[in-house]
DNA sequence: ATTCTGCTGTTAATTAAATAACAGCGCAAA
DNA sequence: TTTGCGCTGTTATTTAATTAACAGCAGAAT
């Protein structure tokens, strides 16, 4: 039995990449490939092969010289590190376009991550199913989260409600929050929070596009 | 006239934070606030006040001692750095839930970033409007992109089509791509690419939730 | 006055992440 | 054989990002 807690000190970026490697590897497996070289993985992820080998070193996996890494083994190992053995239940709060997109996108892709509930303040949506996920009124959030032992909440509600929803998720005992709202929230220690804002990303791209255009223009004298 | 190209060497993370600061500042302005301290901004963004002051130092902005930073001035300065003076046109490829969510979310929020077209392979969507944005058939992508001088493309199509769409965006002369598909793409030099995958983010959260739970359990002997 | 306090702006130190460098090995070619 | 080559695994170096440390100042408290 491996002491999986050992992996708690992996760099955050490595965790992200492991998840990405796995997805790429699953595709390769579907193509009938059985082994893969570090530089092949690297190519797919736009990184260097050193980075890949270094990450694999950190999780203690060894490939075969001149043959590369056994894809199935690597997938399993990554799973044993990033997945929770018993699986983790997830809820989405806000059944708007983004919430629905997430359900379609995530459901069924990872058998250790299950979206078990969607919440929406619109009472008409309560009682319906969206891509196999039961929807409930936001009022029942607390109850359902405890009942279904939901550990992670994804917030996709309008910005004005973000704070309130976050507070209620915390109150209900959630352990991780993914906030897709432009409104930053605060959570107590011990709750893992990740925030992602699409406008920030877009503005960043716009900035670098702008800069690269400016650099191309004839530099105005010394 | 400031030599805005100077700011081309700002750290990527600083650019992201500037965008976030601005959003927070706009809210403060709405609340009637006129000045703000570095530690107040920091609180909102869950970072330290040193980080904030350092970022502002990098863009050459000075606050007033014991009074903080002039919110309006700072918003304007950040705008002059991250925004493109003439504005930048954006297209969304894939009018599914995610594409629609993005339109609702972004449209009108930044007057220097305009979503001017949506594309979808479903011919029924062509000719319609979504939240004020014209939709076109994917076939017309090349034509419309040139015609409207679209610089940035956001890909929200099903994974299988990602590569083809990306290639066509590049071909049409796009300068920046935001890929929300789980399929990594490759682009030539000079095109700024940003990829974001929701499952990776969710798996990362799941990992840290798992790790923190394990750490809480009674450590199995020495 | 003068001491204290709380904030800014900047430099220095630390930490995290990515990259480079290279030793080792086993197949493949000659 | 032996030489070369291509790949792994690891350590060393570099670069990027964050955090710590502190000098300086202006107003408030005494």
Coordinates of C-alpha atoms (C1' of nucleotides) in Angstrom, one line a residue:
Chain A
X1 CA 0.0 0.0 0.0
X2 CA 1.5 3.3 -1.1
X3 CA 1.4 6.2 1.3
X4 CA -0.6 8.4 -1.0
X5 CA -0.4 11.4 1.4
X6 CA 3.2 11.5 0.4
X7 CA 2.1 13.1 -2.9
X8 CA 0.6 16.0 -1.0
X9 CA 3.7 18.0 -1.6
X10 CA 3.7 17.8 -5.3
X11 CA 4.0 21.2 -7.0
X12 CA 0.6 22.6 -8.0
X13 CA 1.7 22.8 -11.6
X14 CA 2.7 19.2 -11.6
X15 CA -0.7 18.2 -10.4
X16 CA -2.3 20.1 -13.2
X17 CA 0.0 18.6 -15.7
X18 CA -0.6 15.1 -14.5
X19 CA -4.3 15.5 -15.0
X20 CA -3.5 16.7 -18.5
X21 CA -1.1 13.9 -19.2
X22 CA -3.8 11.4 -18.2
X23 CA -6.3 12.8 -20.6
X24 CA -3.8 12.7 -23.5
X25 CA -2.8 9.2 -22.5
X26 CA -6.4 8.0 -22.5
X27 CA -6.7 9.2 -26.1
X28 CA -3.5 7.4 -27.1
X29 CA -4.8 4.3 -25.5
X30 CA -8.0 4.6 -27.6
X31 CA -5.7 4.7 -30.6
X32 CA -4.3 1.4 -29.7
X33 CA -0.9 2.8 -28.6
X34 CA 0.7 0.9 -25.7
X35 CA 3.8 3.0 -25.0
X36 CA 4.7 6.6 -25.4
X37 CA 7.9 8.7 -25.2
X38 CA 8.3 11.7 -23.0
X39 CA 8.8 13.9 -26.0
X40 CA 5.5 12.7 -27.5
X41 CA 3.6 13.7 -24.4
X42 CA 5.5 17.0 -24.3
X43 CA 4.5 17.8 -27.9
X44 CA 0.9 17.3 -27.1
X45 CA 1.1 19.6 -24.1
X46 CA 3.4 22.2 -25.6
X47 CA 6.0 21.7 -23.1
X48 CA 9.5 20.2 -23.0
X49 CA 10.2 16.5 -22.6
X50 CA 12.4 17.4 -19.6
X51 CA 9.3 18.8 -17.9
X52 CA 7.5 15.6 -18.5
X53 CA 10.3 13.4 -17.2
X54 CA 10.7 15.5 -14.2
X55 CA 7.0 15.3 -13.3
X56 CA 7.1 11.5 -13.7
X57 CA 10.2 11.4 -11.6
X58 CA 8.3 13.2 -8.9
X59 CA 5.6 10.6 -8.8
X60 CA 8.2 7.8 -8.9
X61 CA 7.4 6.3 -12.3
X62 CA 10.0 4.8 -14.5
X63 CA 9.7 4.0 -18.2
X64 CA 11.5 1.5 -20.2
X65 CA 14.6 2.7 -22.0
X66 CA 14.1 3.1 -25.7
X67 CA 10.5 2.0 -25.4
X68 CA 9.0 4.9 -23.4
X69 CA 6.3 4.7 -20.8
X70 CA 3.6 2.1 -20.5
X71 CA 0.5 4.1 -21.1
X72 CA -1.9 1.9 -19.1
X73 CA 0.4 1.8 -16.1
X74 CA 0.9 5.5 -16.2
X75 CA -2.8 6.2 -16.4
X76 CA -3.3 4.0 -13.4
X77 CA -0.6 5.6 -11.4
X78 CA -1.8 9.1 -12.1
X79 CA -5.3 7.9 -11.1
X80 CA -4.0 6.6 -7.8
X81 CA -2.4 9.9 -7.1
X82 CA -5.0 12.5 -8.2
X83 CA -8.2 10.5 -7.7
X84 CA -9.9 10.0 -4.4
X85 CA -10.4 6.3 -3.9
X86 CA -14.0 6.6 -2.8
X87 CA -14.8 9.2 -5.4
X88 CA -15.9 12.8 -4.8
X89 CA -19.4 14.3 -5.3
X90 CA -19.7 17.6 -6.9
X91 CA -22.6 20.1 -7.1
X92 CA -23.1 23.0 -9.6
X93 CA -24.8 26.1 -8.3
X94 CA -26.5 28.0 -11.1
X95 CA -28.1 26.2 -13.9
X96 CA -27.6 28.9 -16.5
X97 CA -25.6 28.3 -19.7
X98 CA -22.4 27.9 -18.0
X99 CA -23.8 25.4 -15.4
X100 CA -25.3 23.4 -18.2
X101 CA -22.1 23.5 -20.2
X102 CA -20.2 22.2 -17.2
X103 CA -22.6 19.3 -16.7
X104 CA -22.4 18.2 -20.3
X105 CA -18.7 18.6 -20.3
X106 CA -17.8 16.8 -17.1
X107 CA -20.5 14.2 -16.6
X108 CA -19.2 10.7 -17.2
X109 CA -15.7 11.8 -18.1
X110 CA -14.2 10.9 -14.8
X111 CA -15.7 8.1 -12.8
X112 CA -14.2 9.4 -9.6
X113 CA -15.8 12.8 -10.0
X114 CA -19.6 12.8 -10.1
X115 CA -21.9 15.7 -10.5
X116 CA -24.7 14.7 -8.3
X117 CA -26.8 17.8 -8.1
X118 CA -27.5 21.1 -9.7
X119 CA -29.1 24.1 -7.9
X120 CA -31.0 27.0 -9.3
X121 CA -33.0 29.8 -7.8
X122 CA -35.5 29.5 -10.6
X123 CA -38.2 27.2 -9.0
X124 CA -39.2 25.9 -12.5
X125 CA -35.9 24.1 -12.8
X126 CA -36.3 22.2 -9.6
X127 CA -37.3 18.7 -10.1
X128 CA -36.0 18.5 -13.7
X129 CA -33.0 16.7 -14.9
X130 CA -30.2 18.1 -17.0
X131 CA -28.1 15.6 -18.8
X132 CA -28.9 13.1 -16.1
X133 CA -28.2 15.4 -13.2
X134 CA -31.0 16.2 -10.8
X135 CA -31.8 19.9 -10.2
X136 CA -33.0 21.3 -7.0
X137 CA -34.1 24.7 -5.7
X138 CA -31.3 26.6 -4.1
X139 CA -33.3 26.6 -0.9
X140 CA -32.6 22.9 -0.5
X141 CA -28.8 23.3 -1.0
X142 CA -27.8 22.8 2.6
X143 CA -29.9 19.7 2.9
X144 CA -28.9 18.0 -0.3
X145 CA -25.2 18.7 0.2
X146 CA -25.2 16.9 3.5
X147 CA -27.4 14.1 2.3
X148 CA -25.3 13.4 -0.8
X149 CA -22.0 14.1 0.9
X150 CA -21.1 16.7 -1.7
X151 CA -17.5 17.8 -1.2
X152 CA -17.0 20.3 -4.1
X153 CA -19.2 23.2 -5.3
X154 CA -18.9 25.0 -8.6
X155 CA -20.4 28.4 -8.5
X156 CA -21.9 29.7 -11.8
X157 CA -24.6 32.1 -10.5
X158 CA -24.8 35.8 -11.3
X159 CA -22.1 37.8 -9.6
X160 CA -24.5 39.5 -7.2
X161 CA -25.3 36.2 -5.5
X162 CA -21.8 34.8 -5.3
X163 CA -21.0 35.8 -1.7
X164 CA -24.2 34.4 -0.3
X165 CA -23.9 31.1 -2.2
X166 CA -20.3 30.7 -1.1
X167 CA -21.2 31.3 2.5
X168 CA -23.9 28.7 2.3
X169 CA -21.7 26.2 0.6
X170 CA -19.2 26.6 3.4
X171 CA -21.9 26.4 6.0
X172 CA -23.1 23.1 4.5
X173 CA -19.6 21.6 4.9
X174 CA -18.2 21.8 1.4
X175 CA -14.4 21.3 1.1
X176 CA -13.6 22.8 -2.2
X177 CA -15.0 25.6 -4.2
X178 CA -14.6 26.5 -7.9
X179 CA -15.8 30.1 -8.5
X180 CA -16.5 31.0 -12.1
X181 CA -18.1 34.3 -11.1
X182 CA -16.2 37.6 -11.5
X183 CA -16.7 38.3 -7.8
X184 CA -13.8 37.1 -5.6
X185 CA -14.9 35.3 -2.4
X186 CA -13.3 34.6 0.9
X187 CA -13.4 31.2 2.5
X188 CA -12.1 29.9 5.9
X189 CA -8.9 28.0 6.2
X190 CA -9.1 24.4 5.2
X191 CA -11.4 25.0 2.2
X192 CA -9.7 24.9 -1.1
X193 CA -10.7 27.8 -3.3
X194 CA -10.0 28.2 -7.0
X195 CA -11.3 31.2 -8.9
X196 CA -11.4 31.6 -12.6
X197 CA -12.6 34.6 -14.5
X198 CA -13.0 34.5 -18.2
X199 CA -12.7 38.2 -18.7
X200 CA -9.3 38.3 -17.1
X201 CA -8.1 35.6 -19.4
X202 CA -9.5 37.4 -22.4
X203 CA -8.0 40.7 -21.4
X204 CA -4.7 39.1 -20.9
X205 CA -4.8 37.6 -24.4
X206 CA -5.8 41.0 -25.7
X207 CA -2.9 42.6 -24.0
X208 CA -0.3 40.3 -25.5
X209 CA -1.9 40.6 -28.9
X210 CA -1.7 44.3 -28.6
X211 CA 1.9 44.2 -27.4
X212 CA 3.0 41.9 -30.2
X213 CA 1.4 44.3 -32.8
X214 CA 3.2 47.3 -31.3
X215 CA 6.5 45.5 -31.4
X216 CA 6.1 44.9 -35.1
X217 CA 5.6 48.5 -35.9
X218 CA 8.6 50.6 -36.8
X219 CA 10.1 51.6 -33.5
X220 CA 9.9 55.4 -33.1
X221 CA 13.6 56.4 -33.0
X222 CA 16.0 55.5 -30.4
Chain B
X1 CA 2.4 60.3 -24.9
X2 CA 3.5 57.3 -22.9
X3 CA 5.5 54.6 -24.7
X4 CA 3.1 51.9 -24.0
X5 CA 5.3 49.2 -25.6
X6 CA 7.4 49.6 -22.5
X7 CA 4.8 47.6 -20.6
X8 CA 5.4 44.7 -22.9
X9 CA 7.8 43.2 -20.3
X10 CA 5.4 43.1 -17.4
X11 CA 5.2 39.7 -15.8
X12 CA 2.3 37.7 -17.0
X13 CA 0.9 37.4 -13.5
X14 CA 1.0 41.1 -13.1
X15 CA -1.1 41.6 -16.2
X16 CA -3.7 39.2 -14.9
X17 CA -3.8 40.9 -11.6
X18 CA -4.1 44.4 -13.1
X19 CA -7.1 43.2 -14.9
X20 CA -8.5 41.9 -11.7
X21 CA -7.6 45.1 -9.8
X22 CA -9.5 47.1 -12.3
X23 CA -12.6 45.1 -11.9
X24 CA -12.5 45.4 -8.2
X25 CA -11.8 49.1 -8.5
X26 CA -14.8 49.6 -10.8
X27 CA -17.0 48.1 -8.1
X28 CA -15.5 50.4 -5.5
X29 CA -16.1 53.4 -7.7
X30 CA -19.7 52.4 -8.0
X31 CA -19.9 52.4 -4.2
X32 CA -18.8 56.0 -4.2
X33 CA -15.3 55.3 -2.9
X34 CA -12.6 57.6 -4.3
X35 CA -9.5 56.2 -2.7
X36 CA -8.3 52.8 -1.7
X37 CA -5.4 51.3 0.3
X38 CA -3.1 48.6 -1.0
X39 CA -4.2 46.3 1.7
X40 CA -7.9 46.8 0.8
X41 CA -7.2 45.7 -2.8
X42 CA -5.1 42.8 -1.5
X43 CA -8.0 41.6 0.7
X44 CA -10.4 41.5 -2.2
X45 CA -7.9 39.5 -4.3
X46 CA -6.7 37.2 -1.6
X47 CA -3.1 38.4 -1.9
X48 CA -0.7 40.5 0.1
X49 CA -0.5 44.2 0.1
X50 CA 3.1 44.0 -0.9
X51 CA 2.1 42.2 -4.1
X52 CA -0.3 45.0 -4.9
X53 CA 2.2 47.8 -4.3
X54 CA 4.8 45.9 -6.3
X55 CA 2.5 45.6 -9.2
X56 CA 1.6 49.3 -9.1
X57 CA 5.3 50.1 -8.8
X58 CA 5.9 48.2 -12.0
X59 CA 3.4 50.3 -13.9
X60 CA 4.8 53.4 -12.3
X61 CA 1.8 54.5 -10.3
X62 CA 2.1 56.3 -7.0
X63 CA -0.5 56.7 -4.4
X64 CA -0.9 59.4 -1.8
X65 CA 0.6 58.7 1.6
X66 CA -2.1 57.8 4.2
X67 CA -4.8 58.3 1.6
X68 CA -4.1 55.4 -0.7
X69 CA -4.6 55.2 -4.4
X70 CA -7.0 57.4 -6.4
X71 CA -9.4 54.8 -7.8
X72 CA -10.3 56.6 -11.0
X73 CA -6.7 57.4 -11.9
X74 CA -5.7 53.9 -11.3
X75 CA -8.5 52.5 -13.4
X76 CA -7.5 54.8 -16.2
X77 CA -3.9 53.9 -16.0
X78 CA -4.6 50.2 -16.0
X79 CA -6.8 50.8 -19.0
X80 CA -4.1 52.6 -20.8
X81 CA -1.8 49.6 -20.3
X82 CA -4.0 46.6 -20.9
X83 CA -6.5 47.9 -23.3
X84 CA -5.8 48.4 -27.0
X85 CA -6.6 52.0 -28.0
X86 CA -8.6 51.1 -31.0
X87 CA -10.4 48.2 -29.4
X88 CA -10.1 44.5 -30.3
X89 CA -12.8 42.4 -32.0
X90 CA -13.5 38.9 -30.8
X91 CA -15.3 35.9 -32.2
X92 CA -16.7 32.9 -30.5
X93 CA -16.6 29.6 -32.4
X94 CA -19.3 27.2 -31.1
X95 CA -22.6 28.6 -30.0
X96 CA -23.4 25.8 -27.5
X97 CA -24.0 26.5 -23.8
X98 CA -20.5 27.7 -23.2
X99 CA -20.4 30.0 -26.2
X100 CA -23.6 31.6 -25.1
X101 CA -22.5 31.9 -21.6
X102 CA -19.4 33.7 -22.7
X103 CA -21.4 36.1 -24.8
X104 CA -23.7 37.0 -22.0
X105 CA -20.8 37.2 -19.7
X106 CA -18.5 39.4 -21.7
X107 CA -20.7 41.5 -23.9
X108 CA -20.8 45.1 -22.8
X109 CA -18.5 44.6 -19.9
X110 CA -15.4 46.0 -21.6
X111 CA -15.8 48.7 -24.2
X112 CA -12.4 47.9 -25.7
X113 CA -13.3 44.2 -26.2
X114 CA -16.2 43.5 -28.5
X115 CA -17.6 40.2 -29.5
X116 CA -18.6 40.8 -33.0
X117 CA -19.5 37.4 -34.3
X118 CA -20.5 33.9 -33.2
X119 CA -20.0 30.8 -35.4
X120 CA -21.8 27.5 -35.4
X121 CA -21.8 24.5 -37.6
X122 CA -25.6 24.2 -37.1
X123 CA -27.0 26.1 -40.1
X124 CA -30.2 26.9 -38.1
X125 CA -28.2 29.2 -35.9
X126 CA -26.8 31.2 -38.8
X127 CA -28.6 34.5 -39.2
X128 CA -29.9 34.7 -35.7
X129 CA -28.7 36.9 -32.9
X130 CA -27.6 35.9 -29.5
X131 CA -27.6 38.6 -26.9
X132 CA -27.0 41.1 -29.7
X133 CA -24.2 39.1 -31.4
X134 CA -24.7 38.0 -35.0
X135 CA -24.3 34.3 -35.6
X136 CA -22.9 32.9 -38.8
X137 CA -22.3 29.5 -40.3
X138 CA -18.8 28.2 -39.6
X139 CA -18.3 28.1 -43.4
X140 CA -18.2 31.8 -43.4
X141 CA -15.6 32.1 -40.7
X142 CA -12.7 33.0 -42.9
X143 CA -14.6 35.7 -44.7
X144 CA -16.2 37.3 -41.6
X145 CA -13.0 37.3 -39.7
X146 CA -11.2 39.3 -42.4
X147 CA -14.1 41.5 -43.0
X148 CA -14.6 42.5 -39.4
X149 CA -10.9 42.4 -38.6
X150 CA -11.4 40.0 -35.8
X151 CA -8.2 39.5 -33.8
X152 CA -9.1 37.0 -31.1
X153 CA -11.0 33.7 -31.4
X154 CA -12.5 31.8 -28.5
X155 CA -13.0 28.1 -29.3
X156 CA -16.0 26.4 -27.6
X157 CA -16.7 23.7 -30.1
X158 CA -16.8 19.9 -29.4
X159 CA -13.3 18.5 -28.9
X160 CA -13.2 16.6 -32.1
X161 CA -13.4 19.8 -34.2
X162 CA -10.9 21.8 -32.2
X163 CA -7.9 21.2 -34.4
X164 CA -9.7 22.1 -37.6
X165 CA -11.2 25.2 -36.2
X166 CA -7.9 26.4 -34.8
X167 CA -6.2 25.8 -38.1
X168 CA -8.8 27.9 -39.9
X169 CA -8.6 30.7 -37.3
X170 CA -4.9 30.9 -37.9
X171 CA -5.4 30.8 -41.6
X172 CA -7.8 33.7 -41.4
X173 CA -5.2 35.8 -39.6
X174 CA -6.3 35.7 -36.0
X175 CA -3.7 36.8 -33.5
X176 CA -4.9 35.3 -30.3
X177 CA -6.8 32.1 -29.4
X178 CA -8.5 31.1 -26.3
X179 CA -9.2 27.3 -26.3
X180 CA -11.8 26.1 -23.9
X181 CA -11.7 22.6 -25.4
X182 CA -10.0 19.7 -23.7
X183 CA -8.0 19.2 -26.8
X184 CA -4.6 21.0 -26.9
X185 CA -3.8 22.7 -30.1
X186 CA -0.6 24.0 -31.7
X187 CA -0.2 27.4 -33.3
X188 CA 2.6 29.1 -35.2
X189 CA 4.9 31.6 -33.5
X190 CA 3.4 35.0 -33.2
X191 CA 0.0 33.8 -32.2
X192 CA -0.8 34.0 -28.6
X193 CA -2.5 30.8 -27.3
X194 CA -4.2 30.3 -24.0
X195 CA -5.8 27.0 -23.1
X196 CA -8.1 26.3 -20.2
X197 CA -9.7 23.0 -19.3
X198 CA -12.4 22.8 -16.7
X199 CA -11.8 19.2 -15.9
X200 CA -8.2 19.8 -15.1
X201 CA -9.2 22.5 -12.7
X202 CA -11.8 20.4 -11.1
X203 CA -9.4 17.5 -10.7
X204 CA -6.9 19.7 -9.1
X205 CA -9.4 20.9 -6.5
X206 CA -10.4 17.3 -5.9
X207 CA -6.8 16.4 -5.3
X208 CA -6.2 19.1 -2.8
X209 CA -9.5 18.3 -1.0
X210 CA -8.4 14.6 -0.9
X211 CA -5.0 15.5 0.4
X212 CA -6.3 17.7 3.1
X213 CA -8.7 15.0 4.3
X214 CA -5.9 12.5 4.4
X215 CA -3.8 14.8 6.4
X216 CA -6.5 15.2 9.0
X217 CA -6.7 11.4 9.6
X218 CA -4.8 9.9 12.5
X219 CA -1.3 9.4 11.0
X220 CA -0.6 5.7 10.9
X221 CA 2.3 5.3 13.3
X222 CA 5.7 7.0 13.0
Chain C
dA1 C1' 7.5 70.0 19.8
dT2 C1' 8.2 65.0 19.7
dT3 C1' 6.7 60.5 19.5
dC4 C1' 3.9 57.2 17.5
dT5 C1' 1.4 55.1 13.8
dG6 C1' 0.2 53.5 9.4
dC7 C1' 0.9 53.7 5.0
dT8 C1' 3.9 53.9 0.5
dG9 C1' 7.8 52.6 -2.5
dT10 C1' 11.9 50.0 -3.2
dT11 C1' 15.5 46.7 -2.6
dA12 C1' 16.9 42.3 -0.8
dA13 C1' 16.0 37.5 0.1
dT14 C1' 13.3 33.5 -0.6
dT15 C1' 10.7 30.2 -2.8
dA16 C1' 8.6 27.9 -6.8
dA17 C1' 9.0 26.6 -11.5
dA18 C1' 11.3 25.7 -15.7
dT19 C1' 15.3 24.7 -18.2
dA20 C1' 19.9 23.0 -19.1
dA21 C1' 23.3 19.7 -18.5
dC22 C1' 24.8 15.3 -18.3
dA23 C1' 25.6 10.3 -16.8
dG24 C1' 23.9 5.8 -18.0
dC25 C1' 22.1 2.3 -20.6
dG26 C1' 20.7 -0.9 -24.3
dC27 C1' 19.6 -1.6 -29.0
dA28 C1' 21.3 -1.1 -33.7
dA29 C1' 24.5 -0.7 -37.1
dA30 C1' 29.0 -1.7 -38.8
Chain D
dT1 C1' 33.2 -6.2 -30.7
dT2 C1' 32.8 -1.4 -30.8
dT3 C1' 30.8 2.8 -32.0
dG4 C1' 26.9 5.6 -32.3
dC5 C1' 22.5 7.0 -31.1
dG6 C1' 18.3 8.0 -28.7
dC7 C1' 16.0 7.8 -24.8
dT8 C1' 15.6 7.9 -19.5
dG9 C1' 16.5 9.8 -14.9
dT10 C1' 18.7 13.0 -12.0
dT11 C1' 21.3 17.0 -10.5
dA12 C1' 22.6 21.7 -11.3
dT13 C1' 21.5 26.2 -13.0
dT14 C1' 18.6 29.8 -14.4
dT15 C1' 14.6 32.4 -14.4
dA16 C1' 10.1 33.9 -12.7
dA17 C1' 7.2 35.0 -8.9
dT18 C1' 6.4 35.9 -4.2
dT19 C1' 7.5 37.5 0.2
dA20 C1' 10.3 39.8 3.6
dA21 C1' 12.6 43.9 5.2
dC22 C1' 13.0 48.4 5.7
dA23 C1' 13.6 53.6 4.8
dG24 C1' 10.8 57.6 4.5
dC25 C1' 7.0 60.4 5.3
dA26 C1' 2.7 62.8 6.8
dG27 C1' -0.7 63.2 9.9
dA28 C1' -2.5 62.0 14.8
dA29 C1' -1.7 61.6 19.5
dT30 C1' 0.6 63.3 23.6

